[in-house]
Amino acid sequence: MATGTDQVVGFGLVAVSLTIFTYYTTWVILLPFIDSQHVIHKYFLPRAYAVLIPLATGLLLLLFVGLFITYVMLKSQRGTKKAQ
Amino acid sequence: MTKLTQWLWGLALLAFAWAALTMGALGLELPFPCQEVLWPLPAYLLVSAGCYALGTVGYRVATFHDCEDAARELQSQILEARADLARRGLRF
């Protein structure tokens, strides 16, 4: 078995992904079938956010990936120009 | 047909089926809870796929076996290679 921080990080990732999956599944799949007066609806945002939040997160991720690629490309370009 | 075209065909079919059902183009009267579940379905599938990928990566990181002998052997081979190259004149 992997040791120390590897185990912590690995199992932490598993826990995070399971939490997100259960919360999101309850939100999207289970809530429509539960009576709208039930107290559980208090713990969930309005339904539109179930699509808006992943969409916004996806766009942010794409932004960071693009910025990283731009940064790396600029750095390598400056490196070759210095060599010339 | 390449794998890419197969995947794209499958995705296109699912997309059309979802669009037809969500916009009521088939004239079916789905019960309201089913409609509520249907329209966020693509976002749900994407999030689930992401969670599965993240969870699998995390689990494999946590359960990866350390190979002590191979690590020691590799380190000694690195030292050997460095000594050899330094002897031949390569500056580090």
Coordinates of C-alpha atoms in Angstrom, one line a residue:
Chain A
M1 CA 0.0 0.0 0.0
A2 CA 1.1 3.6 -0.6
T3 CA 2.2 5.4 2.5
G4 CA 1.7 8.7 4.3
T5 CA 0.5 11.7 2.2
D6 CA -0.4 9.5 -0.8
Q7 CA -3.0 7.6 1.2
V8 CA -4.4 10.8 2.7
V9 CA -4.7 12.6 -0.6
G10 CA -6.0 9.5 -2.4
F11 CA -8.7 8.7 0.1
G12 CA -9.5 12.4 0.4
L13 CA -10.2 12.5 -3.3
V14 CA -12.4 9.4 -3.0
A15 CA -14.4 11.0 -0.2
V16 CA -14.8 14.3 -2.0
S17 CA -16.0 12.6 -5.2
L18 CA -18.5 10.4 -3.3
T19 CA -19.9 13.5 -1.4
I20 CA -20.3 15.5 -4.6
F21 CA -21.9 12.5 -6.3
T22 CA -24.4 11.7 -3.6
Y23 CA -25.4 15.4 -3.1
Y24 CA -25.8 16.0 -6.8
T25 CA -27.7 12.7 -7.4
T26 CA -30.1 13.6 -4.5
W27 CA -30.6 17.1 -6.0
V28 CA -31.2 16.1 -9.6
I29 CA -32.8 12.6 -9.4
L30 CA -34.5 12.2 -6.0
L31 CA -35.9 15.7 -5.2
P32 CA -38.5 15.9 -7.9
F33 CA -40.1 12.8 -6.5
I34 CA -40.3 14.1 -2.9
D35 CA -43.3 16.2 -1.8
S36 CA -42.5 19.9 -2.1
Q37 CA -43.5 20.5 1.5
H38 CA -40.9 18.1 2.9
V39 CA -38.1 19.7 5.0
I40 CA -35.3 18.2 2.9
H41 CA -35.9 20.9 0.2
K42 CA -34.4 23.5 2.6
Y43 CA -30.9 21.9 2.0
F44 CA -30.9 22.4 -1.8
L45 CA -30.7 25.4 -4.0
P46 CA -33.3 26.1 -6.7
R47 CA -33.1 23.5 -9.5
A48 CA -31.7 25.9 -12.1
Y49 CA -28.4 26.0 -10.1
A50 CA -28.0 22.2 -10.7
V51 CA -27.0 23.1 -14.3
L52 CA -25.6 26.6 -13.8
I53 CA -23.0 25.6 -11.1
P54 CA -21.4 22.7 -13.1
L55 CA -21.4 24.9 -16.2
A56 CA -19.7 27.8 -14.5
T57 CA -17.1 25.5 -12.9
G58 CA -16.4 23.9 -16.3
L59 CA -15.9 27.3 -17.9
L60 CA -13.6 28.3 -15.1
L61 CA -11.6 25.1 -15.5
L62 CA -11.2 25.8 -19.2
L63 CA -10.1 29.3 -18.4
F64 CA -7.4 28.1 -16.1
V65 CA -6.2 25.5 -18.6
G66 CA -6.1 28.1 -21.3
L67 CA -4.1 30.5 -19.1
F68 CA -1.7 27.8 -18.1
I69 CA -1.1 26.9 -21.7
T70 CA -0.6 30.5 -22.7
Y71 CA 1.9 31.0 -19.8
V72 CA 3.9 28.0 -20.7
M73 CA 4.0 28.9 -24.4
L74 CA 5.1 32.5 -23.6
K75 CA 7.8 31.2 -21.3
S76 CA 9.2 28.8 -23.9
Q77 CA 9.1 31.6 -26.6
R78 CA 11.0 34.0 -24.4
G79 CA 13.5 31.2 -23.7
T80 CA 14.2 30.6 -27.4
K81 CA 14.4 34.3 -28.1
K82 CA 17.1 34.7 -25.3
A83 CA 19.0 31.8 -26.9
Q84 CA 19.0 33.7 -30.2
Chain B
M1 CA -15.8 3.3 -39.0
T2 CA -13.3 4.7 -36.5
K3 CA -13.7 4.7 -32.7
L4 CA -14.1 8.4 -32.8
T5 CA -17.0 8.3 -35.3
Q6 CA -18.6 5.6 -33.3
W7 CA -18.5 7.6 -30.1
L8 CA -19.8 10.7 -31.9
W9 CA -22.7 8.7 -33.4
G10 CA -23.6 7.4 -30.0
L11 CA -23.5 10.8 -28.4
A12 CA -25.4 12.4 -31.3
L13 CA -28.2 9.7 -31.0
L14 CA -28.4 10.3 -27.2
A15 CA -28.5 14.1 -27.7
F16 CA -31.3 13.8 -30.2
A17 CA -33.3 11.5 -28.0
W18 CA -32.9 13.9 -25.1
A19 CA -33.8 16.9 -27.1
A20 CA -36.8 15.3 -28.6
L21 CA -38.1 14.2 -25.1
T22 CA -37.3 17.5 -23.4
M23 CA -39.0 19.7 -26.0
G24 CA -42.1 17.4 -26.2
A25 CA -41.5 16.8 -29.9
L26 CA -42.8 13.2 -29.6
G27 CA -46.1 14.3 -28.2
L28 CA -45.7 12.2 -25.0
E29 CA -47.3 13.4 -21.8
L30 CA -44.5 12.6 -19.3
P31 CA -45.4 13.0 -15.6
F32 CA -44.0 16.2 -14.1
P33 CA -41.3 14.6 -11.9
C34 CA -39.9 12.7 -14.9
Q35 CA -39.7 16.0 -16.9
E36 CA -37.9 17.6 -13.9
V37 CA -35.4 14.8 -13.9
L38 CA -34.9 14.8 -17.7
W39 CA -33.8 18.3 -18.5
P40 CA -30.7 18.5 -16.3
L41 CA -29.7 14.9 -17.4
P42 CA -26.7 15.9 -19.6
A43 CA -25.2 18.0 -16.9
Y44 CA -25.8 15.2 -14.4
L45 CA -24.1 12.6 -16.6
L46 CA -21.1 14.9 -17.0
V47 CA -20.8 15.5 -13.3
S48 CA -21.1 11.8 -12.6
A49 CA -18.4 11.0 -15.1
G50 CA -16.1 13.6 -13.6
C51 CA -16.8 12.2 -10.0
Y52 CA -16.1 8.7 -11.2
A53 CA -12.8 9.8 -12.8
L54 CA -11.7 11.7 -9.7
G55 CA -12.6 8.9 -7.4
T56 CA -10.8 6.3 -9.5
V57 CA -7.7 8.4 -9.7
G58 CA -7.8 9.0 -5.9
Y59 CA -8.3 5.3 -5.1
R60 CA -5.5 4.2 -7.4
V61 CA -3.1 6.8 -5.8
A62 CA -4.0 5.5 -2.3
T63 CA -3.6 1.8 -3.1
F64 CA -0.5 2.0 -5.3
H65 CA 2.1 -0.4 -4.0
D66 CA 5.5 1.0 -3.1
C67 CA 8.3 -1.1 -4.7
E68 CA 11.2 -0.6 -2.3
D69 CA 13.7 -2.9 -4.1
A70 CA 13.0 -1.4 -7.5
A71 CA 13.4 2.1 -6.1
R72 CA 16.8 1.3 -4.5
E73 CA 18.0 -0.4 -7.7
L74 CA 16.9 2.6 -9.8
Q75 CA 18.8 5.1 -7.5
S76 CA 22.0 3.0 -7.7
Q77 CA 21.6 2.9 -11.5
I78 CA 21.2 6.7 -11.6
L79 CA 24.4 7.1 -9.6
E80 CA 26.2 4.7 -11.8
A81 CA 25.0 6.5 -14.9
R82 CA 26.1 9.9 -13.5
A83 CA 29.6 8.7 -12.7
D84 CA 29.9 7.2 -16.1
L85 CA 28.8 10.3 -17.9
A86 CA 31.0 12.5 -15.7
R87 CA 33.9 10.3 -16.6
R88 CA 33.2 10.8 -20.3
G89 CA 33.3 14.6 -19.8
L90 CA 29.6 15.5 -19.6
R91 CA 29.2 18.4 -17.1
F92 CA 26.0 18.4 -14.9

